[in-house]
XYZ file of C-alpha atoms in Angstrom:
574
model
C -95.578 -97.959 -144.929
C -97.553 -95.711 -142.206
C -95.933 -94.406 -139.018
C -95.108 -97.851 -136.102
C -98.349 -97.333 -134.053
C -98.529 -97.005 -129.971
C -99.881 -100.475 -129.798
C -97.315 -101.588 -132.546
C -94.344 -100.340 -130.155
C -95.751 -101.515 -127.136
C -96.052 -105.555 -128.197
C -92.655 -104.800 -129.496
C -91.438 -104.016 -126.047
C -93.281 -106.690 -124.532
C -92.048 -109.366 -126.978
C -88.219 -107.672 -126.125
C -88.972 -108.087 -122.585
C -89.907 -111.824 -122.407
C -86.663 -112.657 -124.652
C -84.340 -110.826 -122.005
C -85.923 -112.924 -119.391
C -84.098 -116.217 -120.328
C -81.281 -117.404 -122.132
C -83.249 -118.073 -125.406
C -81.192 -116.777 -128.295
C -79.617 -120.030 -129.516
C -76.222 -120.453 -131.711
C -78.709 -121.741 -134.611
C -82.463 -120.698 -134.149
C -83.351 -122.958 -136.885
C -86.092 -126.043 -135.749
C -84.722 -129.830 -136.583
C -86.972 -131.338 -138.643
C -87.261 -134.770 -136.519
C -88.871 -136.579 -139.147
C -85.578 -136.769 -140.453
C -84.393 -138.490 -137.187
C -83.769 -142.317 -136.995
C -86.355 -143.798 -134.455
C -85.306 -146.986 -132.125
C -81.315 -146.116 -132.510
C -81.011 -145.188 -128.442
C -81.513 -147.534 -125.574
C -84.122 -147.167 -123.452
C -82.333 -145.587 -119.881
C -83.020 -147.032 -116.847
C -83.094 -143.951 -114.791
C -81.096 -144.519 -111.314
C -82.685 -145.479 -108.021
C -82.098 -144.008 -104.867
C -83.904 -145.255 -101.955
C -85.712 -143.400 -99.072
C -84.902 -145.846 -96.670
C -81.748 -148.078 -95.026
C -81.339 -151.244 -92.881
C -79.732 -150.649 -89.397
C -79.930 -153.656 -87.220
C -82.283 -155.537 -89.547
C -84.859 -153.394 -89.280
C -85.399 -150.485 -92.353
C -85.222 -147.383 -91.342
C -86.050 -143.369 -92.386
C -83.448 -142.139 -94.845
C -82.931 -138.327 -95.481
C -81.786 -137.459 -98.869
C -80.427 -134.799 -100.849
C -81.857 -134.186 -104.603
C -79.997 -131.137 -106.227
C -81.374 -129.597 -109.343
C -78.545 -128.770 -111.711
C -78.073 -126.949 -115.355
C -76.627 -129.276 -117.243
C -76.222 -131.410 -121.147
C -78.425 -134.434 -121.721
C -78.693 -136.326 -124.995
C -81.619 -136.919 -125.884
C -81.157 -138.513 -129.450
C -77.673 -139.901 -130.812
C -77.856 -137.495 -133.738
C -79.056 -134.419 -131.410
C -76.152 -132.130 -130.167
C -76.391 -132.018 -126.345
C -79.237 -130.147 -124.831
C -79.362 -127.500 -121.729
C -81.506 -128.876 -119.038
C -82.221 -128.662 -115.812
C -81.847 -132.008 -114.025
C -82.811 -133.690 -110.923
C -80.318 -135.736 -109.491
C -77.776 -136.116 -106.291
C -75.108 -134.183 -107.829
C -74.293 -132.405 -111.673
C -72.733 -135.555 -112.887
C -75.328 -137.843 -111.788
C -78.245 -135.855 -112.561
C -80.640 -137.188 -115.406
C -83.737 -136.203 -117.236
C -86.259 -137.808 -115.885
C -84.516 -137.433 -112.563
C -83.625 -140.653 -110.732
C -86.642 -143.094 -109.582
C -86.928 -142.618 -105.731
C -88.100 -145.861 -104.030
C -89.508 -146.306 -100.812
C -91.382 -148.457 -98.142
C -94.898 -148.282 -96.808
C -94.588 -147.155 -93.146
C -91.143 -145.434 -93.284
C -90.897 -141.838 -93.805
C -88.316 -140.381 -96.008
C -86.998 -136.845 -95.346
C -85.916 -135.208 -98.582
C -83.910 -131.796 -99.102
C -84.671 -130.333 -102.344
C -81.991 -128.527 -103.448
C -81.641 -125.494 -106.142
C -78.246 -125.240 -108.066
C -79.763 -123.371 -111.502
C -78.225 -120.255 -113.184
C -79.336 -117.469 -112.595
C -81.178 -117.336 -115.668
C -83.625 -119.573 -117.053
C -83.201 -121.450 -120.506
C -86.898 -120.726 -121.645
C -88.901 -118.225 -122.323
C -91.785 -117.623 -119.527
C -94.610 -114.738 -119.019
C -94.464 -112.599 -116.016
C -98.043 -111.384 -116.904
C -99.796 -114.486 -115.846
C -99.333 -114.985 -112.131
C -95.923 -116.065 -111.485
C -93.382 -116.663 -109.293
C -91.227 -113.662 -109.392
C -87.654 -113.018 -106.907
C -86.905 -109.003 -106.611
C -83.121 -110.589 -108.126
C -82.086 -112.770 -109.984
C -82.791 -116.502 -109.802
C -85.264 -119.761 -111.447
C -88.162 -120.305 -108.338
C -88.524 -124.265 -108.250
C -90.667 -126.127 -105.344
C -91.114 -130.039 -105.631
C -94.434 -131.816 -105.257
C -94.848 -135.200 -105.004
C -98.110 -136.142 -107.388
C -100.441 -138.625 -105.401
C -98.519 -137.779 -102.369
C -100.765 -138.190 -98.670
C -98.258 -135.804 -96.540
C -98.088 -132.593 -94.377
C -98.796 -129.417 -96.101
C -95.663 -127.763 -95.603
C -94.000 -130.744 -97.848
C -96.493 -130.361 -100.477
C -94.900 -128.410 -102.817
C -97.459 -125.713 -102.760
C -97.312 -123.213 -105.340
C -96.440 -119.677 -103.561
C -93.331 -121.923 -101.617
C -90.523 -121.819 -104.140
C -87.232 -120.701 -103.825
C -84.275 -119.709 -105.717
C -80.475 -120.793 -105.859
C -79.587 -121.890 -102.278
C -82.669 -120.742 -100.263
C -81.537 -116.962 -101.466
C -84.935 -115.987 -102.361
C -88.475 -117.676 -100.818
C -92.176 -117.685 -101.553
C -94.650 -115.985 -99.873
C -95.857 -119.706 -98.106
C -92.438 -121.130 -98.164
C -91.742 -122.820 -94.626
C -89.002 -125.744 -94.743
C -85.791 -126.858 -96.478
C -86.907 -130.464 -95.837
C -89.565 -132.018 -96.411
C -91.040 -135.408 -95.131
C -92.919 -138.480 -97.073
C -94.690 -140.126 -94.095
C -95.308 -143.222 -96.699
C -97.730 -144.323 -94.934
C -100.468 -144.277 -97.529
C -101.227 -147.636 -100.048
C -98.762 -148.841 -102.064
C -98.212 -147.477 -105.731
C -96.620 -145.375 -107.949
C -95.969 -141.498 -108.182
C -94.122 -138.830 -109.416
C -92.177 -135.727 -108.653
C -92.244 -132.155 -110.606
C -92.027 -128.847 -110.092
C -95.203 -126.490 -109.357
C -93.463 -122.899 -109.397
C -96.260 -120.521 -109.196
C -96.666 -119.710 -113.128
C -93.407 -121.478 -113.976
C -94.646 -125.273 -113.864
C -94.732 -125.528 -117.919
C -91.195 -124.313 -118.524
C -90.037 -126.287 -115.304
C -91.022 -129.380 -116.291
C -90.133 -128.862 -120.067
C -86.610 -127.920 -118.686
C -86.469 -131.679 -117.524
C -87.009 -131.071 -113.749
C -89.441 -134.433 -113.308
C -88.955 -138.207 -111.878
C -90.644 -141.361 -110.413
C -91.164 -141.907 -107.227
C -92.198 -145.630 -105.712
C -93.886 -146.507 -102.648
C -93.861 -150.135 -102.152
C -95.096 -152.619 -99.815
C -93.552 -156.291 -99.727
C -96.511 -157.790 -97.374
C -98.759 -156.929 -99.606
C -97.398 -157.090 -103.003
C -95.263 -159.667 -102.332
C -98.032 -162.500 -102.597
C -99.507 -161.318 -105.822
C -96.135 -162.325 -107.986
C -96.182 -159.596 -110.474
C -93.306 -159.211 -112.533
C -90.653 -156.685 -111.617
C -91.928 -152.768 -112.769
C -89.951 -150.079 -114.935
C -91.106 -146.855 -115.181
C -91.585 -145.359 -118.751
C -91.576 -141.766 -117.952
C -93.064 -140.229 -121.573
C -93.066 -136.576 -122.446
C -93.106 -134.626 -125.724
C -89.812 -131.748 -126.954
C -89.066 -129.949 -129.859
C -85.280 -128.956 -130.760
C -83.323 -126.516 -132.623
C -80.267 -127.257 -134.438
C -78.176 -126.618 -131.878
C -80.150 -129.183 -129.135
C -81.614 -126.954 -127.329
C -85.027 -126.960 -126.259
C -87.654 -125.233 -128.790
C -90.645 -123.278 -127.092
C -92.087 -120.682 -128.507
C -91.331 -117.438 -127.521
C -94.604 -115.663 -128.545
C -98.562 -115.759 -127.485
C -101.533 -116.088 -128.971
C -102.364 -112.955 -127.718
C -98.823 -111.213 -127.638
C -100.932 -107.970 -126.448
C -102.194 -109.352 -123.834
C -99.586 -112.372 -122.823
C -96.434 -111.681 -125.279
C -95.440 -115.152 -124.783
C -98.146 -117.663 -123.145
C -99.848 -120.496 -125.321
C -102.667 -122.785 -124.299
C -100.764 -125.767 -124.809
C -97.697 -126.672 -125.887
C -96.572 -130.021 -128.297
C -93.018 -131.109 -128.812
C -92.325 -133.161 -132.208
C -90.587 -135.654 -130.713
C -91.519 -138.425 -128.561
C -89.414 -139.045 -125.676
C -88.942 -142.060 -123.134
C -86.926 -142.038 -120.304
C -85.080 -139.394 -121.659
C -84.304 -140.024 -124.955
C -86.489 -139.525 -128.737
C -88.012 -142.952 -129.645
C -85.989 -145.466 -127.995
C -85.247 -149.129 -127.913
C -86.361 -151.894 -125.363
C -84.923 -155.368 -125.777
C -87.124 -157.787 -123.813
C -87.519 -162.085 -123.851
C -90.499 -163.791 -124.636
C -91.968 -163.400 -121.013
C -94.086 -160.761 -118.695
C -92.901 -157.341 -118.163
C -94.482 -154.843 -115.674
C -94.769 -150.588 -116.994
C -95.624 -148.251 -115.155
C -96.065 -145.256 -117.506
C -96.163 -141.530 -117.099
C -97.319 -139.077 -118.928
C -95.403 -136.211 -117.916
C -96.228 -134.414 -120.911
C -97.415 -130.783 -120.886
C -100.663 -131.009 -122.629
C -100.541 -134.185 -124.395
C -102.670 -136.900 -124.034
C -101.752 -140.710 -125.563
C -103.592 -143.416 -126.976
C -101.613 -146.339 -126.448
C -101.706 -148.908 -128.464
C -99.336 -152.016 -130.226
C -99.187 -152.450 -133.763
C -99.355 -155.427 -133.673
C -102.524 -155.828 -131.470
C -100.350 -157.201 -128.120
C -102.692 -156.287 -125.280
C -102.301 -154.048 -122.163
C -103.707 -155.818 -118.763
C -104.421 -153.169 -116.289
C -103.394 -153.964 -112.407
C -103.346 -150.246 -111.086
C -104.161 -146.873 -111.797
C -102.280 -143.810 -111.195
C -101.200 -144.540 -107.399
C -103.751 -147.319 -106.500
C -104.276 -150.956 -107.139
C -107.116 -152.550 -109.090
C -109.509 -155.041 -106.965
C -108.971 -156.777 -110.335
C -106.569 -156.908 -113.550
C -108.567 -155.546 -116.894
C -107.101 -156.218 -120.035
C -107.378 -153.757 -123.135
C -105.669 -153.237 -126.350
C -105.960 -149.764 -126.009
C -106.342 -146.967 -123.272
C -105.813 -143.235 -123.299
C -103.444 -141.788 -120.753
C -103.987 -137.472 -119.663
C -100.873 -135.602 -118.426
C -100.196 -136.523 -115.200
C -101.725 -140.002 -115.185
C -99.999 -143.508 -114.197
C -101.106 -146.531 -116.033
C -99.570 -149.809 -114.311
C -99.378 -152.764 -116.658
C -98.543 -155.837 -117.503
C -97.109 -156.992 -120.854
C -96.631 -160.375 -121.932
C -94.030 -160.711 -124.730
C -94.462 -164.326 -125.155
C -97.319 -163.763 -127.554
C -95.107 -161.992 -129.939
C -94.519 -164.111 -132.901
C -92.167 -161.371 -134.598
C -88.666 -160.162 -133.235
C -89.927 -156.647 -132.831
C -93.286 -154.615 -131.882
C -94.197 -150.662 -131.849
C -95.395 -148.826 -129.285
C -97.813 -146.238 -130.813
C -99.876 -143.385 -130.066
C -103.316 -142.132 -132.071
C -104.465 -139.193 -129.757
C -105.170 -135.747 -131.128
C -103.765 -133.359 -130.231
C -105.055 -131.129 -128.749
C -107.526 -133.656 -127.281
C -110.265 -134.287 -128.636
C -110.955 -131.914 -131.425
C -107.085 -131.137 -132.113
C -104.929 -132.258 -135.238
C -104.480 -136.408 -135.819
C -100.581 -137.494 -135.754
C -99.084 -138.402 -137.944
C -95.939 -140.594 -138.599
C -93.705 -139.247 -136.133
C -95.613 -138.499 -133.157
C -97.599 -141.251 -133.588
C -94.396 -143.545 -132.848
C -93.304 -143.899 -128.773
C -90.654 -146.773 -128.765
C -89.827 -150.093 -129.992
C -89.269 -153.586 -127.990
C -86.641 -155.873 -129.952
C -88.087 -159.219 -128.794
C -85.014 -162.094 -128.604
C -84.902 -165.909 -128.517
C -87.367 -168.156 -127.744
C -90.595 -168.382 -124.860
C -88.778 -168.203 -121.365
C -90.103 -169.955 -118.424
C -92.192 -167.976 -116.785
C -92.528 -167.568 -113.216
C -94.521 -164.038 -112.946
C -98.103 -164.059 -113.160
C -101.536 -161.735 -113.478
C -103.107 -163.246 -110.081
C -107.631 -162.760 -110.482
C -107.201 -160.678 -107.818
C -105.366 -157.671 -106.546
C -105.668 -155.438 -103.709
C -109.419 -154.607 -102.727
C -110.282 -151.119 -101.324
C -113.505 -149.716 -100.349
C -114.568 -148.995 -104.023
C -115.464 -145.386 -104.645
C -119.260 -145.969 -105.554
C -119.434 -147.668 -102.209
C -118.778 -144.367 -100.319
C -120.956 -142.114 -101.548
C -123.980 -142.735 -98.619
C -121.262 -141.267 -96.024
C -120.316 -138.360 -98.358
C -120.810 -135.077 -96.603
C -121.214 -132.618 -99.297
C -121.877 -132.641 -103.108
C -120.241 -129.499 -104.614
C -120.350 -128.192 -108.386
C -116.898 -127.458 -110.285
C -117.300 -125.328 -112.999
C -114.446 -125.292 -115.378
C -114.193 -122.150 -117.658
C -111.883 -121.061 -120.795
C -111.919 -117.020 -121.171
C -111.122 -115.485 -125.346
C -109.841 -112.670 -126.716
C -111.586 -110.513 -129.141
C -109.843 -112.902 -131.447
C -111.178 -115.575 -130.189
C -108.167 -117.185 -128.540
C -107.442 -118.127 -125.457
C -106.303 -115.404 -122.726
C -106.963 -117.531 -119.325
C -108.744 -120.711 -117.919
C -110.429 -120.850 -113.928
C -112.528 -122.897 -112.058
C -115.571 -122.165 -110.987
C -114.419 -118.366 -112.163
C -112.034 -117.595 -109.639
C -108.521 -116.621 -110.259
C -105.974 -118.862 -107.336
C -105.500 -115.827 -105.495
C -109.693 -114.969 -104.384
C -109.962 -117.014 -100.925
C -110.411 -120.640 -101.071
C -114.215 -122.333 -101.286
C -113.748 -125.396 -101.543
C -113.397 -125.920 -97.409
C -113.332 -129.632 -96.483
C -113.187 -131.743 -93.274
C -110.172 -134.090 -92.436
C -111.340 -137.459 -93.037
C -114.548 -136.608 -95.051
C -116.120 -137.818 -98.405
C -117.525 -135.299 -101.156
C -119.244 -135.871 -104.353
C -118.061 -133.122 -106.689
C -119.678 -132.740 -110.207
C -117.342 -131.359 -112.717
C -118.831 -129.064 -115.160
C -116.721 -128.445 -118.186
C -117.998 -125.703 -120.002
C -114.523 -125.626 -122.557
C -113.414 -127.492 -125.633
C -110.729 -129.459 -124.261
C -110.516 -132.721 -121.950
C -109.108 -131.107 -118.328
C -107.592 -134.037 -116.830
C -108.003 -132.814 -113.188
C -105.991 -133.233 -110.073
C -106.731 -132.843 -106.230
C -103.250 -132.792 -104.336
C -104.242 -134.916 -100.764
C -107.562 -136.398 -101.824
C -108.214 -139.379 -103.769
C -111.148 -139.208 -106.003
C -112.463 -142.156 -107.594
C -115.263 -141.629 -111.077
C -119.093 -142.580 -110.680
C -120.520 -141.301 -113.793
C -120.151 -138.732 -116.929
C -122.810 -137.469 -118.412
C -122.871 -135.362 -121.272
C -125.041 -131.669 -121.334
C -127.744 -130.909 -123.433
C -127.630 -127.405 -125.113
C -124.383 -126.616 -123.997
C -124.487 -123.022 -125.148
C -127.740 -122.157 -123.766
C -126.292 -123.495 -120.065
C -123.093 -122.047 -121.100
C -124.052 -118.539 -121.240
C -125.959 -118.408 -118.246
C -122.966 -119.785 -115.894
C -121.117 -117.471 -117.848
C -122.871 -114.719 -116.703
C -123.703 -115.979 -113.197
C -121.981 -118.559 -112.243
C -123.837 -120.886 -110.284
C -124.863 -124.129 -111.524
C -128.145 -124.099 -108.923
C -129.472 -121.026 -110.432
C -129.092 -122.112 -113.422
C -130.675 -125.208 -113.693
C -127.889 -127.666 -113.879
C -130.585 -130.359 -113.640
C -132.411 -129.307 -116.963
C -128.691 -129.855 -119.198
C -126.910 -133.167 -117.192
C -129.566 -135.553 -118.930
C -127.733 -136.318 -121.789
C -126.085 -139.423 -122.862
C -124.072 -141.179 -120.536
C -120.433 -142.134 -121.463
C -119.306 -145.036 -119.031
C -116.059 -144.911 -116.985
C -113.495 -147.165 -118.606
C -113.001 -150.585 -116.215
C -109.307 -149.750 -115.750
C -110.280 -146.145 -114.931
C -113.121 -147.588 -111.899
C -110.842 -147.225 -108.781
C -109.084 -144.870 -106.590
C -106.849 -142.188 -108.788
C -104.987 -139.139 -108.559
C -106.370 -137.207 -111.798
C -108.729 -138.052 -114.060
C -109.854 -136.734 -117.491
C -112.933 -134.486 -117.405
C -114.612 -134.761 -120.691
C -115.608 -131.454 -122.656
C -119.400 -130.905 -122.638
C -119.993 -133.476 -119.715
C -120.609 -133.128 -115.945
C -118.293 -135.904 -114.561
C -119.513 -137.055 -110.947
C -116.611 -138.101 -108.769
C -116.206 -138.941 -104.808
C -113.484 -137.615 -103.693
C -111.686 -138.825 -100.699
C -109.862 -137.079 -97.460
C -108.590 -140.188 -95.483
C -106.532 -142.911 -96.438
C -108.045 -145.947 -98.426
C -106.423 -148.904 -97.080
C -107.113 -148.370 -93.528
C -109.308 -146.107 -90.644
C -106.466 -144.633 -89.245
C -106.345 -140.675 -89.075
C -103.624 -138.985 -91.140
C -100.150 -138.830 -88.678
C -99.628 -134.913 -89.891
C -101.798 -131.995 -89.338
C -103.119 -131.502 -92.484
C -105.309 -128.028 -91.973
C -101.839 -126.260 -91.383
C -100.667 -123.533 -93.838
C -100.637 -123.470 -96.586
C -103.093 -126.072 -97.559
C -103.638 -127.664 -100.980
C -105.073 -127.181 -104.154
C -106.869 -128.816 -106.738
C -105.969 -128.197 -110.644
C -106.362 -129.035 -114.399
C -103.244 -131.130 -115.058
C -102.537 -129.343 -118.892
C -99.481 -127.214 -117.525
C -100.079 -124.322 -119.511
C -103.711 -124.369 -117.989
C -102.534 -124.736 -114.613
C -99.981 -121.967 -114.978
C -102.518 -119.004 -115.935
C -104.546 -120.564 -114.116
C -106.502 -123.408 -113.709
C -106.116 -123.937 -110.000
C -107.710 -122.981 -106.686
C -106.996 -123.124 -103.103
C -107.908 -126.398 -101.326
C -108.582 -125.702 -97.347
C -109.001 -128.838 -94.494
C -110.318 -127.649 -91.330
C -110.792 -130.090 -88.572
């Protein structure tokens, strides 16, 4: 053997590094095989409620809350040992991964204290070379956003405002203990999770993630839809010993010793625990499912054909229910849908899931990924008093705002290799977060934005504030040859976006047609969407100042793209 090289000793160091940073030598380092794993032996969890609101004097009023997050043991499969999380909840013994479903009422704020109770150490490994949240001591940053929220700035969970255990450290942009939910936006559902500048990925893997509901009785009342249950679905890997599995080196260890482009779990999780159990009656269930999965994306289907019927997406109603039998789902998207168990004729059905991984181009799965959970259907058809009204709740639809939008701007999403042709970073429109914010909008204005995506992968994209809604994708024509000149220059003008969006066009899928939070930006496309600043439901101006510090952002939804880093600055001036 020749003499350990300079560059040899230097990953070593790197590599030694990163390990020291969290508590990630287990008692047994060896992976559990989960294929060996019994599927549909745990319950499905229904995750606890705590509500945002109270009744004094028969009238509901704002409720302030306090939501801990706590290092604790959660089971996630009866023949797993107990696993290290970190939890959401109102105290150690009632926290739960996903953290408890927060519900709430249209018109009444709710004041929530998010409160950090973790070690001083994390339980994963995480990168201090991408940018990153890092305290001169000791401590995990955390900083909750509420996905699909319409609220104040300061409560948006922005990035650069984490903190440590008890406040003892802050972010540069960190402003309030509390923050406020005005609630006044639509009806619908969304969810919390952390967005720790560089830390998101290993946040949310740790468990720190829940639902949150924002419900309207006036309006949803009339429409008689059956009573909702969040499945909350995400993807882990485990060693012997329970813990969480993430590996601990890069693709490039020289140049990030341990980040990955994505990362997959073996197991498929719901509500907390591997492949679990529902038992429903022969009648009409409502789901709304989240994918609070790093980087995968699911293709939902029954094995026995049972059909989906669409009544909202992410946090907006449909004008109109659309059934399918099948429908992909991105990280960070909310599919809202009715099933109707009746038209079982068995005593059991499958939940499945066909997506690649990574998607589109990525591996198929196989017998154990491929499973999500089982329904044990019992006795006989039930009378049924839910039903799928024609119609829902109308909004201005998005293709009916364009003629007022006041700017069209180009996004231009980029993936940047090594000399090994893997991944070292990902930005949009080729600026790192930190370079000043260009996407400047007016409070109350409508934009067109077409979405370039220049990589390999499907970016399912999200715009904290606005609402964007999809008109069109349209696929490029020689991709490479556009490619390499926005590569080099980086403006879709001067080079001729005009001559390479004529391709074919790829329609938006009915259930996808309305007002969302994120949607999935299709490799080798330019994806036209409106994007809204103002509410949807009514004219009425936002009750917050929303150009205070420190604004929003917009970002690619795949955690480990958003973490090194797939996300810019997002400024409203008046």
């Amino acid at each position: 053997m020749g003499l350990i090289t300079l560059k040899s000793l230097l990953i070593i160091t790197i590599i030694s590094v990163i390990l020291a940073i969290g508590d990630t030598k287990p008692t047994d380092g060896e992976l559990v095989n989960v294929a060996k794993l019994d599927m549909f032996v745990d319950e499905l969890p229904d995750m606890p409620k705590i509500y945002g609101f109270e009744m004094k004097n028969g009238v509901h009023v704002s409720k302030s809350l306090e939501i801990g997050m706590f290092m604790k043991k959660w089971k996630f499969h009866r023949d797993l040992p107990p696993t290290p999380v970190f939890a959401y909840g109102t105290s150690k013994e009632t926290a739960t991964v996903p953290g408890p479903t927060i519900e709430t009422l249209h018109g009444v704020p709710t004041q929530v204290t998010w409160q950090n109770h973790l070690p001083q150490k994390h339980i994963l490994p995480w990168d201090p070379t991408i940018p990153t949240a890092q305290p001169k001591q000791h401590g995990v940053p955390t900083v909750a956003h509420l996905h699909g929220g319409i609220h104040e700035p300061q409560s948006d969970g922005n990035s650069k405002s984490w903190f440590t255990n008890h406040f003892n450290q802050t972010g540069p942009t960190w402003s309030t203990k509390t923050y406020l939910y005005n609630n006044n936006q639509h009806p619908g559902a969304l969810w919390y999770h952390d967005h720790a500048m560089g830390l998101t990925r290993v946040n949310l893997l740790a468990g720190l993630l829940g639902a949150y509901i924002i419900r309207d009785p006036s309006l949803e009342g009339p429409l008689r839809l059956p009573i909702d249950r969040p499945l909350i679905v995400f993807d882990r890997s485990f060693r012997a010993d329970g813990s969480i599995y993430m590996n601990g080196t890069g693709n490039n260890p020289t140049i990030h010793p341990q980040w990955q482009p994505e990362y997959f779990g073996d197991a498929i999780l719901v509500n907390g625990k591997a492949w679990p159990r529902m038992t429903v009656t022969r009648k009409k269930y409502r789901f709304r499912i989240i994918n609070a999965s790093n980087a995968r994306f699911y293709r939902f289907y029954f094995t026995n054909g049972l059909s989906f019927v669409h009544v909202a997406s992410d946090s907006a109603y449909l004008a109109r229910p659309v059934k399918v039998n099948k429908f992909l789902l991105a990280p960070s998207e909310i599919a809202d849908v009715i099933v109707d168990f009746s038209m079982v004729s068995s005593d059991s059905v499958i939940l499945a899931n066909d997506a690649e991984y990574p998607y589109p181009t990525g591996d198929p799965v196989d017998e154990v990924n491929g499973k999500v959970m089982k329904f044990v259907v019992k006795g006989g058809r039930k009378r049924d008093t839910w039903k799928v009204p024609r119609k829902l709740i109308s909004y201005p639809a998005p293709g009916d705002t364009v003629s007022v939008a006041s700017k069209t701007r180009y996004i231009a999403m980029y993936e940047y290799t090594s000399s090994t042709d893997e991944p070292t970073h990902l930005y949009l429109n080729g600026k790192s977060y930190d370079e000043p914010a260009t996407e400047i909008v007016k409070v109350g204005s409508t934009e067109v934005w077409d979405v370039i995506n220049l990589t390999e992968d499907n970016h399912p994209l999200h715009i904290h504030l606005g609402l964007l809604g999809a008109l069109e994708q349209r696929e490029l024509v020689n991709v490479e040859e556009f490619k390499a000149c926005m590569m080099k220059i980086n403006d879709a003008m001067k080079c001729h976006v005009e001559k390479y969006a004529r391709g074919k066009i790829v329609p938006v899928p009915a259930h996808e047609r309305g007002w969302k939070n994120v949607f999935k930006m299709r490799p080798g496309c330019l994806t036209r969407i409106v994007v809204r600043f103002s509410f949807i439901h009514s004219n009425e101006s936002y009750p917050f100042d929303s150009t205070a510090e420190p604004g929003y952002v917009y970002h690619c939804h795949i955690l480990d793209h958003e973490d090194n880093v797939m996300m810019r600055p997002l400024k409203i001036i008046s």
